[in-house]
Every structure is written in structure tokens, then in C-alpha cells.
mmCIF file of C-alpha atoms in Angstrom:
data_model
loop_
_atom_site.group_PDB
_atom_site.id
_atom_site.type_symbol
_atom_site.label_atom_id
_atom_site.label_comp_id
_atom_site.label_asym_id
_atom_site.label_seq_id
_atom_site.Cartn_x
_atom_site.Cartn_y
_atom_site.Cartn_z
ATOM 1 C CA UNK H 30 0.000 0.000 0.000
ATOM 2 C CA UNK H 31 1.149 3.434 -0.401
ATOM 3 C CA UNK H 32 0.170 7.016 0.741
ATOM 4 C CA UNK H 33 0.135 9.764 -1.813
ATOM 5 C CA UNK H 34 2.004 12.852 -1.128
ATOM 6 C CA UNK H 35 2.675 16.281 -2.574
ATOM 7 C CA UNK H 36 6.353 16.640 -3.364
ATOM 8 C CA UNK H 37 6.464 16.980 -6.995
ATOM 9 C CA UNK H 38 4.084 18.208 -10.117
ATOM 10 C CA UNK H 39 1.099 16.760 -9.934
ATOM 11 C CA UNK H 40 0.429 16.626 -14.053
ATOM 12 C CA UNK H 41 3.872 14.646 -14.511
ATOM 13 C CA UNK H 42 4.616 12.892 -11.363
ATOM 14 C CA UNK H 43 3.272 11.346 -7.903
ATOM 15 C CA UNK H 44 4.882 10.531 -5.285
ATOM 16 C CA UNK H 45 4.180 8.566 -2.487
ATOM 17 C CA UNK H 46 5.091 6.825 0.655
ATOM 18 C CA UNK H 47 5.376 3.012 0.725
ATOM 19 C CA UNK H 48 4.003 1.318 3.233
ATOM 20 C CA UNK H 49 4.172 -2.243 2.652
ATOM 21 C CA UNK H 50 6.559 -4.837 2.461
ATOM 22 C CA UNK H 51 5.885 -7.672 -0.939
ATOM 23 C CA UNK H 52 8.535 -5.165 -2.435
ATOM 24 C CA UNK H 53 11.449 -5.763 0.187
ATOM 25 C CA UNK H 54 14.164 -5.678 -0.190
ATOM 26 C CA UNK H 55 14.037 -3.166 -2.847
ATOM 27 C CA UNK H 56 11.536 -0.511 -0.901
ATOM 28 C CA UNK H 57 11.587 -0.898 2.488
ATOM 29 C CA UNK H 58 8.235 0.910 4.886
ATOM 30 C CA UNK H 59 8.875 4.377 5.017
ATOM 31 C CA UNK H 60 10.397 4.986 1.446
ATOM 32 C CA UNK H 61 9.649 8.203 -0.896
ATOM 33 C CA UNK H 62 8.635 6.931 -3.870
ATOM 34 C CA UNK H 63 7.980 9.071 -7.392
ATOM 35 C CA UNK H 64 5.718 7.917 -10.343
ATOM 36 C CA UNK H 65 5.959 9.076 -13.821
ATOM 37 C CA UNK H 66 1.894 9.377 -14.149
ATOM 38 C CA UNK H 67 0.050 8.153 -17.132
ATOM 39 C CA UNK H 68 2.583 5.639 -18.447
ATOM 40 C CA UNK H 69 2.471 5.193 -22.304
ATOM 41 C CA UNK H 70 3.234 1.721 -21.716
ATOM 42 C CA UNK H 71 4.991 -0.821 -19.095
ATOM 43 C CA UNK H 72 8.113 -2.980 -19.866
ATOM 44 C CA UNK H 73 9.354 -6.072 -18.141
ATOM 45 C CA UNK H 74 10.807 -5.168 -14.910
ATOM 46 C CA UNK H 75 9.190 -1.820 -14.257
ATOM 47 C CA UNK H 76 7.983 -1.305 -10.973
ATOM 48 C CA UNK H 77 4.925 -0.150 -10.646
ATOM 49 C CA UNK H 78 1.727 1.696 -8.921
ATOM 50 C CA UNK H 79 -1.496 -0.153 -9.694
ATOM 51 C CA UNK H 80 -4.746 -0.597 -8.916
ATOM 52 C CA UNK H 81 -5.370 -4.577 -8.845
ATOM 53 C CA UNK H 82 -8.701 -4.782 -7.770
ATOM 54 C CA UNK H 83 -9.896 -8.229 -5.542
ATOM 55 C CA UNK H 84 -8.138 -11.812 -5.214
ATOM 56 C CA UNK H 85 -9.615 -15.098 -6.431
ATOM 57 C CA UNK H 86 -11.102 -15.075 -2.712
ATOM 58 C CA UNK H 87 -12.993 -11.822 -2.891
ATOM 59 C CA UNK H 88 -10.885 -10.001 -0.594
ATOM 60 C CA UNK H 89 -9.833 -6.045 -2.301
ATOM 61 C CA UNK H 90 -6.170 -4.872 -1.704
ATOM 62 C CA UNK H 91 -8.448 -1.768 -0.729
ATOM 63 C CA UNK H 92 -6.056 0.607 -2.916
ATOM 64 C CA UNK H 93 -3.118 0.829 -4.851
ATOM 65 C CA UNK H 94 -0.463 -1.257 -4.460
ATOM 66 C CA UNK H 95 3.335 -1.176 -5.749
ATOM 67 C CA UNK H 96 4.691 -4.457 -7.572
ATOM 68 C CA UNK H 97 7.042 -5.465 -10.556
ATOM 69 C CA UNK H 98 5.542 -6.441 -13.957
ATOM 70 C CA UNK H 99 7.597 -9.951 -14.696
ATOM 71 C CA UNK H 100 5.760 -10.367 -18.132
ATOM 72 C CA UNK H 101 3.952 -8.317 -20.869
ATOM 73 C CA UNK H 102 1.854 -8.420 -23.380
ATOM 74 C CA UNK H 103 2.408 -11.634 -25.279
ATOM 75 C CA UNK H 104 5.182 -13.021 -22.666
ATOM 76 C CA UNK H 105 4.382 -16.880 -21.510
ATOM 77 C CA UNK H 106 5.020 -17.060 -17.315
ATOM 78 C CA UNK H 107 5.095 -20.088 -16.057
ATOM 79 C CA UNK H 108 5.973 -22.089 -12.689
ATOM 80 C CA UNK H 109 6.067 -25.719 -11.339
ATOM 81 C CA UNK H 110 6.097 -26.789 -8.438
ATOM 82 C CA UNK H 111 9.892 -28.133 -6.924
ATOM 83 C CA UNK H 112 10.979 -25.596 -9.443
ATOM 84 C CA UNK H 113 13.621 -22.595 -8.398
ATOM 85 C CA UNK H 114 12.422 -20.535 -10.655
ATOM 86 C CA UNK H 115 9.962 -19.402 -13.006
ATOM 87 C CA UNK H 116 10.330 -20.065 -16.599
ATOM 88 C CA UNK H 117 9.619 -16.554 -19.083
ATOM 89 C CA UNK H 118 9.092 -17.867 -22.602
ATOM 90 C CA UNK H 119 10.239 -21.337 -21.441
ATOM 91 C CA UNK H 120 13.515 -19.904 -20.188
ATOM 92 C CA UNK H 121 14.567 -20.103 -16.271
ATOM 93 C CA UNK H 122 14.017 -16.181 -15.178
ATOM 94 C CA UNK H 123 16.868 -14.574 -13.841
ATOM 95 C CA UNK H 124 15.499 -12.524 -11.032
ATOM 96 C CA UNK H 125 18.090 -10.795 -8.792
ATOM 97 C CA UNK H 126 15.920 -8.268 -6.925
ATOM 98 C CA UNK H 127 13.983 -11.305 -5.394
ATOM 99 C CA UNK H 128 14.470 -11.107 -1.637
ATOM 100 C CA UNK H 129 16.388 -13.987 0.002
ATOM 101 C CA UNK H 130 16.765 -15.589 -3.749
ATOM 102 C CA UNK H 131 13.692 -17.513 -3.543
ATOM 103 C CA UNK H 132 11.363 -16.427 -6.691
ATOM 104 C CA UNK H 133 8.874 -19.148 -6.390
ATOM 105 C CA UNK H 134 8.185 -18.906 -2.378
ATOM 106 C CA UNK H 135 4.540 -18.098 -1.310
ATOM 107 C CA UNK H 136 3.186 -19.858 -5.468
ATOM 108 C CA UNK H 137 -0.259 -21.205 -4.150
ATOM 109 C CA UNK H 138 0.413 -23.473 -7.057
ATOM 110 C CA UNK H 139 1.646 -23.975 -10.522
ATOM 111 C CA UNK H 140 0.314 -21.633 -13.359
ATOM 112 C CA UNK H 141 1.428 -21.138 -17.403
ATOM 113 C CA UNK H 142 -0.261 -18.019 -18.225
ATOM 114 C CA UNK H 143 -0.141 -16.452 -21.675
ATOM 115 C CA UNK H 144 -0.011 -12.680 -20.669
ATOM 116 C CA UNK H 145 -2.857 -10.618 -23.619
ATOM 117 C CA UNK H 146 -2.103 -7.949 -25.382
ATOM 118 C CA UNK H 147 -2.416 -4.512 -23.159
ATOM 119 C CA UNK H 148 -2.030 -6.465 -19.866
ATOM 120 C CA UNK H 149 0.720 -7.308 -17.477
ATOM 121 C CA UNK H 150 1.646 -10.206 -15.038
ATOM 122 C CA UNK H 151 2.804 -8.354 -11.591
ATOM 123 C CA UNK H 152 4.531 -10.148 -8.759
ATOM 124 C CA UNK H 153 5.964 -8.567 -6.089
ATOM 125 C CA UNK H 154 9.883 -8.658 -5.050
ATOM 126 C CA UNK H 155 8.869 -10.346 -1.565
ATOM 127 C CA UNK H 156 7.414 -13.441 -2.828
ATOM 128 C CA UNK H 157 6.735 -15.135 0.296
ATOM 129 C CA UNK H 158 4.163 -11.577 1.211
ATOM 130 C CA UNK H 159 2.984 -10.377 -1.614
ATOM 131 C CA UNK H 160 -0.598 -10.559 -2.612
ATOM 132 C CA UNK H 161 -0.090 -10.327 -6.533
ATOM 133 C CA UNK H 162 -0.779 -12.219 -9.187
ATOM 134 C CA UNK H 163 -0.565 -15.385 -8.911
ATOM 135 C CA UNK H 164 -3.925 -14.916 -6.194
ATOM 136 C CA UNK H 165 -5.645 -13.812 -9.020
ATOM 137 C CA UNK H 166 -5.497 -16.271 -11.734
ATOM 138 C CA UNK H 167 -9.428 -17.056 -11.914
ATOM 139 C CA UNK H 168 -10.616 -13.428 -11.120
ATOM 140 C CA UNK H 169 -9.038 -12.005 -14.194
ATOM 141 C CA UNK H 170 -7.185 -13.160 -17.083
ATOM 142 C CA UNK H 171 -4.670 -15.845 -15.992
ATOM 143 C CA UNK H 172 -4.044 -13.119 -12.671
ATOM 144 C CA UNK H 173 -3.371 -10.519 -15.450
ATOM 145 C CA UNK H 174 -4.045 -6.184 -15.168
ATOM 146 C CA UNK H 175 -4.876 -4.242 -17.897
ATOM 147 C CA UNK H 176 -2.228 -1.024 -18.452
ATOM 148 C CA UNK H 177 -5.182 1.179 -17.882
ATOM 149 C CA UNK H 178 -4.726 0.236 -14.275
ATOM 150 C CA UNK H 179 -1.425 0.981 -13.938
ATOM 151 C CA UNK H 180 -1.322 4.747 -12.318
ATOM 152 C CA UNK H 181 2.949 5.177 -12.573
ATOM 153 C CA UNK H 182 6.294 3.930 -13.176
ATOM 154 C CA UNK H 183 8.704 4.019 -10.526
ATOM 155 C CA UNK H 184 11.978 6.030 -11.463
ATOM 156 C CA UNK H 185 15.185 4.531 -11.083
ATOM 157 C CA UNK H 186 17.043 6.233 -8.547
ATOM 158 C CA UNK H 187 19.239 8.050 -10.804
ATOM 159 C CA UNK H 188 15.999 9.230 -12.655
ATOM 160 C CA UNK H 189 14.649 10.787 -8.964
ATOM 161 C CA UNK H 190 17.786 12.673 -8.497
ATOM 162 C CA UNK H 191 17.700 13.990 -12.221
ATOM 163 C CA UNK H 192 13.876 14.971 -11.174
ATOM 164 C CA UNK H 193 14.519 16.140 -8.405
ATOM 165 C CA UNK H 194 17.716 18.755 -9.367
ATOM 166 C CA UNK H 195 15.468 19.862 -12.062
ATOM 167 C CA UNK H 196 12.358 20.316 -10.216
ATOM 168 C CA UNK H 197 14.318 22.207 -7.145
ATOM 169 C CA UNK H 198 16.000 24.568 -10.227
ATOM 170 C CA UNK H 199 12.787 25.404 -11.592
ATOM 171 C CA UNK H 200 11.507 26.640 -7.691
ATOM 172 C CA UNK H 201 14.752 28.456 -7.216
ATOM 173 C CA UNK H 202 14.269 30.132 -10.520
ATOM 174 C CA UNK H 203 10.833 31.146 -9.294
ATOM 175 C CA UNK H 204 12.246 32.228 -5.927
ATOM 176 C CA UNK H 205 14.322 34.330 -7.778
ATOM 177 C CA UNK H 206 11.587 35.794 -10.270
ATOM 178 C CA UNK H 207 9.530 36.085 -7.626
ATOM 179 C CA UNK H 208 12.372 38.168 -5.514
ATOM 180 C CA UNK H 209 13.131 40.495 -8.494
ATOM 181 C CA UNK H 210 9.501 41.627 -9.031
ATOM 182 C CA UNK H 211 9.245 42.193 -5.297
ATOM 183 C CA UNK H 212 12.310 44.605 -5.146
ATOM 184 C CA UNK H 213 11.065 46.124 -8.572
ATOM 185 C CA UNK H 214 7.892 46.994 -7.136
ATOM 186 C CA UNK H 215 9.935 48.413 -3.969
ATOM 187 C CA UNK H 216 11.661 50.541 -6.013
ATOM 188 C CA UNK H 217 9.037 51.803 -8.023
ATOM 189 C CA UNK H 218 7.220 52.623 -4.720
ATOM 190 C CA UNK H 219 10.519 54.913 -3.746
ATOM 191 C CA UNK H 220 10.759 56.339 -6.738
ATOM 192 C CA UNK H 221 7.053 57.743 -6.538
ATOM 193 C CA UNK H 222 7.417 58.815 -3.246
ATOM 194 C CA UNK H 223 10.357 61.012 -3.294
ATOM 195 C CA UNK H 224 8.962 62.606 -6.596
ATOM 196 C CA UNK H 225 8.826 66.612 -6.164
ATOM 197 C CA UNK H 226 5.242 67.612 -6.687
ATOM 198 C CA UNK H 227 4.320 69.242 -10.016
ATOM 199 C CA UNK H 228 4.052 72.930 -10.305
ATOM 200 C CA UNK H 229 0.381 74.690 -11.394
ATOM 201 C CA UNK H 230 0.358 77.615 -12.963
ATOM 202 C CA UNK H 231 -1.973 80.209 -11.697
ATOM 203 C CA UNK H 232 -5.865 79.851 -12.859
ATOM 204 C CA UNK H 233 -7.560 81.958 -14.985
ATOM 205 C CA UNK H 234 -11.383 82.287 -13.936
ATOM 206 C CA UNK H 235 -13.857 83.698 -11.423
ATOM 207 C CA UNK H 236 -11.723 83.990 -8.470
ATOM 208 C CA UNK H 237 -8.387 85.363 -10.602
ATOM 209 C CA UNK H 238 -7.911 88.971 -9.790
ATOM 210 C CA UNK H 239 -8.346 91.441 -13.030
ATOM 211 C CA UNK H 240 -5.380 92.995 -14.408
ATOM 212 C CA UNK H 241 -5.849 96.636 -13.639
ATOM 213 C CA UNK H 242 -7.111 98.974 -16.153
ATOM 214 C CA UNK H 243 -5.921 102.486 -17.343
ATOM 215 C CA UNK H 244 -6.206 105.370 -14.763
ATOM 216 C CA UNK H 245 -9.052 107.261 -14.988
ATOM 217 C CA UNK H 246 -8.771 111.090 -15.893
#
């Protein structure tokens, strides 16, 4: 599960607080996470932000939850039981990230799904906790989410400090824009004031006095 927070642009990014644990050792509770929002499309091995909806049991995750997409559109992802690992495309799947090395710990049991076109097999990186999908091979396509449901990508962590430097330039150029039309403004302000006041001629009307006329004889 993860809690949404504020810390970067809500039209490109979201970030958010994990708060769960089927992606240890990777995130660990407490972890910032960013999202690029509104992902064109998801490759094998993103992590990801998705909304999974409920197991083969009936029980709902009750939001979004962050796990890795092992297989895409058109991938085969299979296991068997006394197996090590899973097979992708018949081929044992080298999975590194898994925590403690065991990527088949937790199967409820064996499964060859045939991921469709626009959908994405998700397991998490703590096999042994992770509610993903191999719980929800009868409620959906062979445990399968459509991309729709996907709500980000995770960045790699040299893609959040890029972000980041960018997105804390772009503030301090604000500041700074921000700053100069403040002392601007200032300035105009003591400009005005120390102004002399214009000079007015005399007026001309019903209140003038008359030039004098000729003496009388």
C-alpha cells in the first residue's frame, strides 16, 4: 500500500510513501517513492503503482499497491512446483531483486499463463508476502491487469535525483523571479514617493484677480 504525497508536479509525477513490504528488499516501509503518471506503456521489470482490484477469494487490496511487472503483453510465465524458478518464454528467469533468492516462495500453485495484449503479469519482489498475481489467476485473465490500471512507473534512482535537481532549479528560478519583481515593485514605490510635486500655474477664472485697467482722468 502506499500514501500519496505532494512533493512533486502533480500533471507529470506522484509521489508517495510506501508502506508495505511484498517489495522488500528493494523498498523498504517508510520509502519516498515518485511515479511518472500516465505511463504510455509498461516494460518487463518496471515497478509499478497499480490498482489490482480483488483476489480469487474476494478479498480487495483496498487501494493501490506497488509491484514489478515480470511479463507483458504476449510473454508466456510459467511455474512448477519443486521448481527454483519461473520459466519466461520457457527460459529459467533470472530474477536478482527477489528477496532472500527464492522467486517461487509463497506460489499457491503452478500456473502457465499467456499474458494478452495490453495487460501485465505483476509479482511482487517479496514473494513469500505479496498478494499479486498469482492470487488472481481465476478473477481475471490468468491473474493478469490491464495497463489502464497501472497509475505510474517508478523512477530509477538516478531518474529521482535527475527529477529532483530539475524540479528544485525550476523553484529556485521562481524564488528568484519572484524576488526580483518584489524589489522592482519596492523601487518603483521609492521612486514615486520622493517625486517633487508638479508645479500649477496660476488659474484663470472667477476667483483670478483682473489685471488693472488704465487710470481714470
Amino acid at each position: 500500500m502506499v500514501a500519496g504525497g505532494g512533493l512533486a508536479p502533480r500533471m507529470l509525477y506522484r509521489a508517495a510513501t510506501y508502506s508495505a513490504s511484498a517489495m522488500e528488499p528493494t523498498y523498504s516501509r517508510g520509502d519516498l517513492l515518485l511515479f511518472r503518471k500516465g505511463p504510455a506503456e509498461v516494460r518487463r521489470g518496471d515497478v509499478v503503482l497499480v490498482t489490482m482490484g480483488p483476489m480469487d477469494g474476494g478479498e480487495d487490496p483496498g487501494g493501490p499497491v506497488v509491484e514489478r511487472a515480470v511479463a507483458v503483453g504476449g510473454d508466456t510465465i510459467a511455474y512448477t512446483p519443486g521448481a527454483s524458478r519461473l520459466t519466461l518464454g520457457g527460459q529459467p528467469l533470472e530474477e536478482p531483486y527477489v528477496k532472500d533468492g527464492e522467486p517461487t516462495v509463497g506460489s499457491p500453485g503452478p500456473f502457465s499463463v499467456t499474458v494478452p495484449q495490453g495487460h501485465v503479469f505483476l509479482l511482487g519482489d517479496n514473494r513469500g508476502n505479496s498478494a499479486d498475481s498469482r492470487y488472481r489467476l481465476r478473477t481475471t485473465p490468468g491473474g493478469t491487469v490491464p495497463v489502464g490500471q497501472v497509475l505510474g512507473v517508478a523512477l530509477s534512482e538516478k531518474e529521482t535525483v535527475r527529477t529532483g535537481f530539475l524540479f528544485g532549479s525550476l523553484i529556485i528560478v521562481g524564488l528568484l523571479a519572484l524576488l526580483a519583481s518584489a524589489v522592482t515593485g519596492a523601487l518603483w514605490l521609492v521612486a514615486r514617493r520622493r517625486r517633487p510635486p508638479a508645479v500649477q500655474g496660476p488659474v484663470w477664472g472667477a476667483t483670478a484677480m483682473e489685471p488693472a485697467g488704465p487710470p481714470h482722468p
